C-alpha positions as CSV (number, residue, x, y, z in Angstrom):
1,M,90.2,84.4,131.2
2,R,91.9,83.3,128.0
3,R,89.9,83.0,124.8
4,I,91.2,81.4,121.7
5,I,89.6,82.1,118.3
6,F,90.0,79.2,115.9
7,N,88.6,77.5,112.8
8,Q,90.5,75.2,110.5
9,K,89.0,77.1,107.6
10,G,90.6,80.3,106.5
11,G,88.8,83.6,105.7
12,V,86.2,83.3,108.4
13,G,87.3,86.4,110.3
14,K,89.4,85.1,113.1
15,S,91.6,88.2,113.4
16,S,88.6,90.6,113.0
17,I,86.8,88.9,115.9
18,T,89.9,88.6,118.0
19,V,90.9,92.3,117.8
20,N,87.4,93.7,118.0
21,L,86.4,91.7,121.1
22,A,89.8,92.5,122.7
23,A,89.3,96.2,122.0
24,I,85.9,96.2,123.6
25,S,87.3,94.3,126.6
26,A,90.0,96.9,127.0
27,A,87.5,99.8,126.6
28,K,85.4,98.3,129.4
29,G,88.3,98.5,131.8
30,Y,89.9,95.1,131.5
31,K,93.6,95.0,130.9
32,T,93.6,92.9,127.8
33,L,96.3,91.1,125.8
34,V,96.2,89.9,122.2
35,V,98.6,87.0,121.4
36,D,99.0,86.6,117.6
37,L,100.1,83.0,116.8
38,D,99.4,83.3,113.0
39,V,102.5,83.8,110.8
40,Q,100.4,86.1,108.6
41,G,100.2,88.6,111.4
42,N,96.7,89.9,110.7
43,S,95.9,90.8,114.3
44,S,99.2,92.5,114.6
45,A,98.7,94.5,111.4
46,Y,95.2,95.4,112.6
47,L,96.7,96.9,115.7
48,G,99.3,98.8,113.8
49,I,102.4,96.5,113.9
50,D,104.3,95.7,110.8
51,I,105.6,92.2,111.5
52,N,108.2,92.5,108.7
53,Q,110.0,95.2,110.7
54,P,112.7,94.3,113.2
55,N,111.2,93.5,116.6
56,D,112.8,91.5,119.4
57,K,109.5,91.3,121.4
58,T,107.4,89.0,119.2
59,I,105.8,85.6,120.1
60,A,108.5,84.0,118.0
61,E,111.3,85.5,120.0
62,L,109.5,84.6,123.2
63,L,109.0,80.9,122.3
64,N,112.5,80.7,120.8
65,Q,113.9,81.3,124.3
66,T,112.4,77.9,125.2
67,A,113.9,76.1,122.2
68,S,117.4,77.3,122.2
69,W,120.2,76.3,124.6
70,F,122.0,79.6,124.0
71,A,119.3,82.2,123.6
72,M,119.4,85.2,126.0
73,S,116.5,85.0,128.4
74,T,114.3,88.1,128.4
75,P,111.6,88.3,131.1
76,V,108.2,87.3,129.9
77,R,106.7,90.5,131.2
78,D,108.8,92.5,128.8
79,Y,107.0,91.1,125.7
80,P,103.5,92.6,125.8
81,Q,103.6,95.8,123.7
82,A,101.2,98.7,124.3
83,T,98.9,99.6,121.4
84,A,97.3,102.9,120.5
85,Y,94.4,102.0,122.8
86,D,94.2,102.2,126.5
87,N,94.4,98.8,128.3
88,L,95.1,97.0,125.1
89,F,98.4,95.2,124.6
90,I,99.8,92.7,122.1
91,I,102.5,90.1,121.7
92,P,102.8,90.3,117.9
93,S,103.4,87.6,115.3
94,S,106.6,87.2,113.3
95,P,107.7,85.6,110.0
96,K,110.1,83.6,112.1
97,L,107.3,81.4,113.4
98,D,107.4,79.3,110.2
99,K,111.0,78.1,110.7
100,L,110.8,78.0,114.5
101,E,107.9,75.5,114.4
102,V,110.0,72.5,113.6
103,E,112.4,73.1,116.5
104,L,109.6,73.7,119.0
105,E,107.9,70.5,117.9
106,R,111.2,68.6,118.1
107,R,111.7,69.7,121.7
108,Y,108.1,69.2,122.6
109,K,107.5,72.7,123.8
110,I,103.7,72.4,123.3
111,Y,103.0,73.6,126.9
112,K,105.3,76.6,126.9
113,L,102.6,79.1,125.8
114,R,100.5,78.0,128.7
115,E,103.4,78.6,131.1
116,V,104.0,82.1,129.5
117,L,100.3,83.1,130.0
118,D,100.4,81.7,133.6
119,T,103.3,84.0,134.2
120,L,101.3,86.9,132.9
121,A,98.1,86.0,134.7
122,A,98.5,88.6,137.4
123,D,99.2,91.3,134.8
124,F,96.2,90.8,132.5
125,D,92.4,90.4,133.1
126,R,91.7,89.0,129.6
127,V,93.7,87.3,126.9
128,Y,92.6,86.8,123.3
129,I,94.6,84.3,121.2
130,D,94.5,84.5,117.4
131,T,95.5,81.3,115.5
132,P,96.6,80.0,112.1
133,P,93.8,78.4,109.9
134,N,95.1,74.9,110.5
135,L,95.7,72.6,113.5
136,N,99.5,73.1,113.7
137,F,101.8,73.3,116.6
138,Y,100.9,76.9,117.4
139,T,97.1,76.3,117.3
140,K,97.5,73.3,119.6
141,A,99.7,75.3,122.0
142,G,97.0,78.0,122.0
143,L,94.2,75.5,122.7
144,I,96.2,74.0,125.6
145,A,96.8,77.5,127.0
146,A,93.2,78.7,126.7
147,H,90.1,78.5,128.9
148,K,87.4,79.2,126.3
149,L,87.1,78.6,122.5
150,L,85.2,80.7,120.1
151,I,84.8,79.3,116.5
152,P,84.1,81.8,113.7
153,F,81.7,80.5,111.1
154,D,80.7,82.0,107.8
155,C,77.7,80.0,106.8
156,D,78.8,77.9,103.8
157,S,79.0,74.2,103.4
158,F,82.8,74.1,103.5
159,S,82.7,76.0,106.8
160,Q,80.2,73.5,108.1
161,Q,82.5,70.6,107.3
162,A,85.4,72.5,108.9
163,L,83.3,73.0,112.1
164,I,82.7,69.3,112.5
165,K,86.4,68.6,111.9
166,V,87.3,71.2,114.5
167,M,85.1,69.6,117.1
168,D,86.5,66.1,116.4
169,N,90.1,67.4,116.9
170,L,89.1,69.5,119.9
171,A,87.6,66.4,121.7
172,E,90.9,64.5,121.3
173,L,93.0,67.5,122.4
174,R,90.9,68.2,125.5
175,D,91.2,64.6,126.6
176,D,94.9,64.5,126.2
177,H,96.0,68.0,127.1
178,N,93.4,70.5,128.5
179,R,90.2,69.1,130.1
180,D,89.3,72.6,131.2
181,L,88.9,74.0,127.7
182,A,85.3,74.8,127.0
183,L,83.5,75.7,123.7
184,E,82.0,79.1,124.4
185,G,80.2,79.1,121.2
186,I,80.0,79.6,117.4
187,V,80.3,83.1,116.2
188,V,78.4,83.6,112.9
189,N,80.4,86.1,110.9
190,M,79.8,87.9,107.6
191,F,76.1,87.1,107.9
192,N,74.0,88.1,104.9
193,T,70.5,89.0,106.2
194,Q,69.0,89.1,102.7
195,A,69.9,85.5,101.8
196,K,68.0,82.3,102.9
197,F,70.9,79.9,102.6
198,P,72.9,81.2,105.6
199,R,69.8,80.8,107.9
200,Q,69.4,77.2,106.5
201,I,73.0,76.4,107.4
202,I,72.7,77.9,110.9
203,E,69.6,75.8,111.5
204,E,71.4,72.6,110.4
205,I,74.3,73.5,112.8
206,K,71.8,74.0,115.6
207,T,70.4,70.5,115.1
208,L,73.9,69.1,115.6
209,G,73.8,70.6,119.1
210,F,76.4,73.4,118.6
211,P,75.9,76.6,120.7
212,I,75.3,79.4,118.2
213,L,76.0,82.8,119.7
214,E,73.9,85.9,119.0
215,P,73.9,88.4,117.5
216,Y,75.2,87.3,114.1
217,L,77.9,89.6,112.8
218,A,76.8,91.3,109.6
219,Q,78.8,91.5,106.4
220,S,80.0,95.0,106.0
221,I,82.5,97.0,104.0
222,K,83.2,98.9,107.2
223,M,85.2,96.0,108.5
224,K,87.6,96.2,105.5
225,E,87.9,100.0,106.0
226,S,88.6,99.3,109.7
227,H,91.4,96.9,108.8
228,Y,92.8,99.5,106.3
229,Q,92.8,102.2,108.9
230,Q,94.3,99.8,111.6
231,C,91.5,100.8,113.9
232,P,89.0,98.4,115.6
233,M,85.4,99.1,114.9
234,L,84.7,100.5,118.4
235,Y,87.0,103.4,117.6
236,F,86.6,103.5,113.8
237,D,82.8,103.8,113.8
238,P,81.3,103.3,117.3
239,K,77.7,103.8,116.2
240,H,77.8,101.4,113.3
241,K,75.5,98.4,113.3
242,L,78.5,96.0,113.2
243,T,80.1,97.7,116.1
244,Q,76.9,97.4,118.2
245,Q,76.7,93.7,117.2
246,F,80.3,93.2,118.5
247,I,79.4,94.9,121.7
248,A,76.3,92.8,122.2
249,L,78.3,89.6,121.4
250,Y,81.0,90.6,123.9
251,D,78.4,91.4,126.6
252,G,76.7,88.1,126.0
253,I,79.8,85.9,126.5
254,E,81.0,88.0,129.5
255,A,77.5,87.6,131.1
256,A,77.7,83.9,130.6
257,V,81.1,83.8,132.4
258,T,79.7,85.8,135.3
259,V,76.8,83.3,135.7
260,E,79.2,80.4,135.4
261,N,81.5,81.8,138.1
262,K,78.6,82.3,140.5
263,A,77.3,78.7,140.0
């Protein structure tokens, strides 16, 4: 099962959702891989990797093997790196992604990430793909490689517009490249329970027919502290309300997959 977390709007918590769901997956016994396609490297940093330090096992180095005639070929299985948490691995981001993008596009390597993850399919039970906040080459490659899509949503009008734009782009990409990609749901993030406006926006989104997942993830300073400590919420503060919301969200989407597989 490969999940991609994407929204064309930045600042909606893609990396937070990616890493925390992946950490729960790993803690529940699934061998889990995070793939960080965002040049900012937030998921990598969250899991303790400084992308500015020399590293020959990044997603940039892996994809570069497919773009260069002369690159030394390192086996795909050598790239996932262990984190501090049992069962949780990452192929980190790299600043090299920026310059590499043009070459990958020129050589039309849009399917290479899917081939990479197909190669790793026997090694990992779950894959979580973090993406840039725009529909660039890497996002498209991730969407082509994924089975399920989660869209973070932060309850403002700009995010609502970005959501509609995402769905328009997704429909075209599914038709052309990955008919098996399914929208798993909208993840409401940084939800303010005291304000009426977020609930109003959510109701408007529901009327458009979008699947809104529950529970909503609360706005909390604990998340920022968790980032600073480079420690997912499950390990940073396991009893915190936000941690329990992440666990409930994870259990809900996994239960839906179980029902789907039985059908």
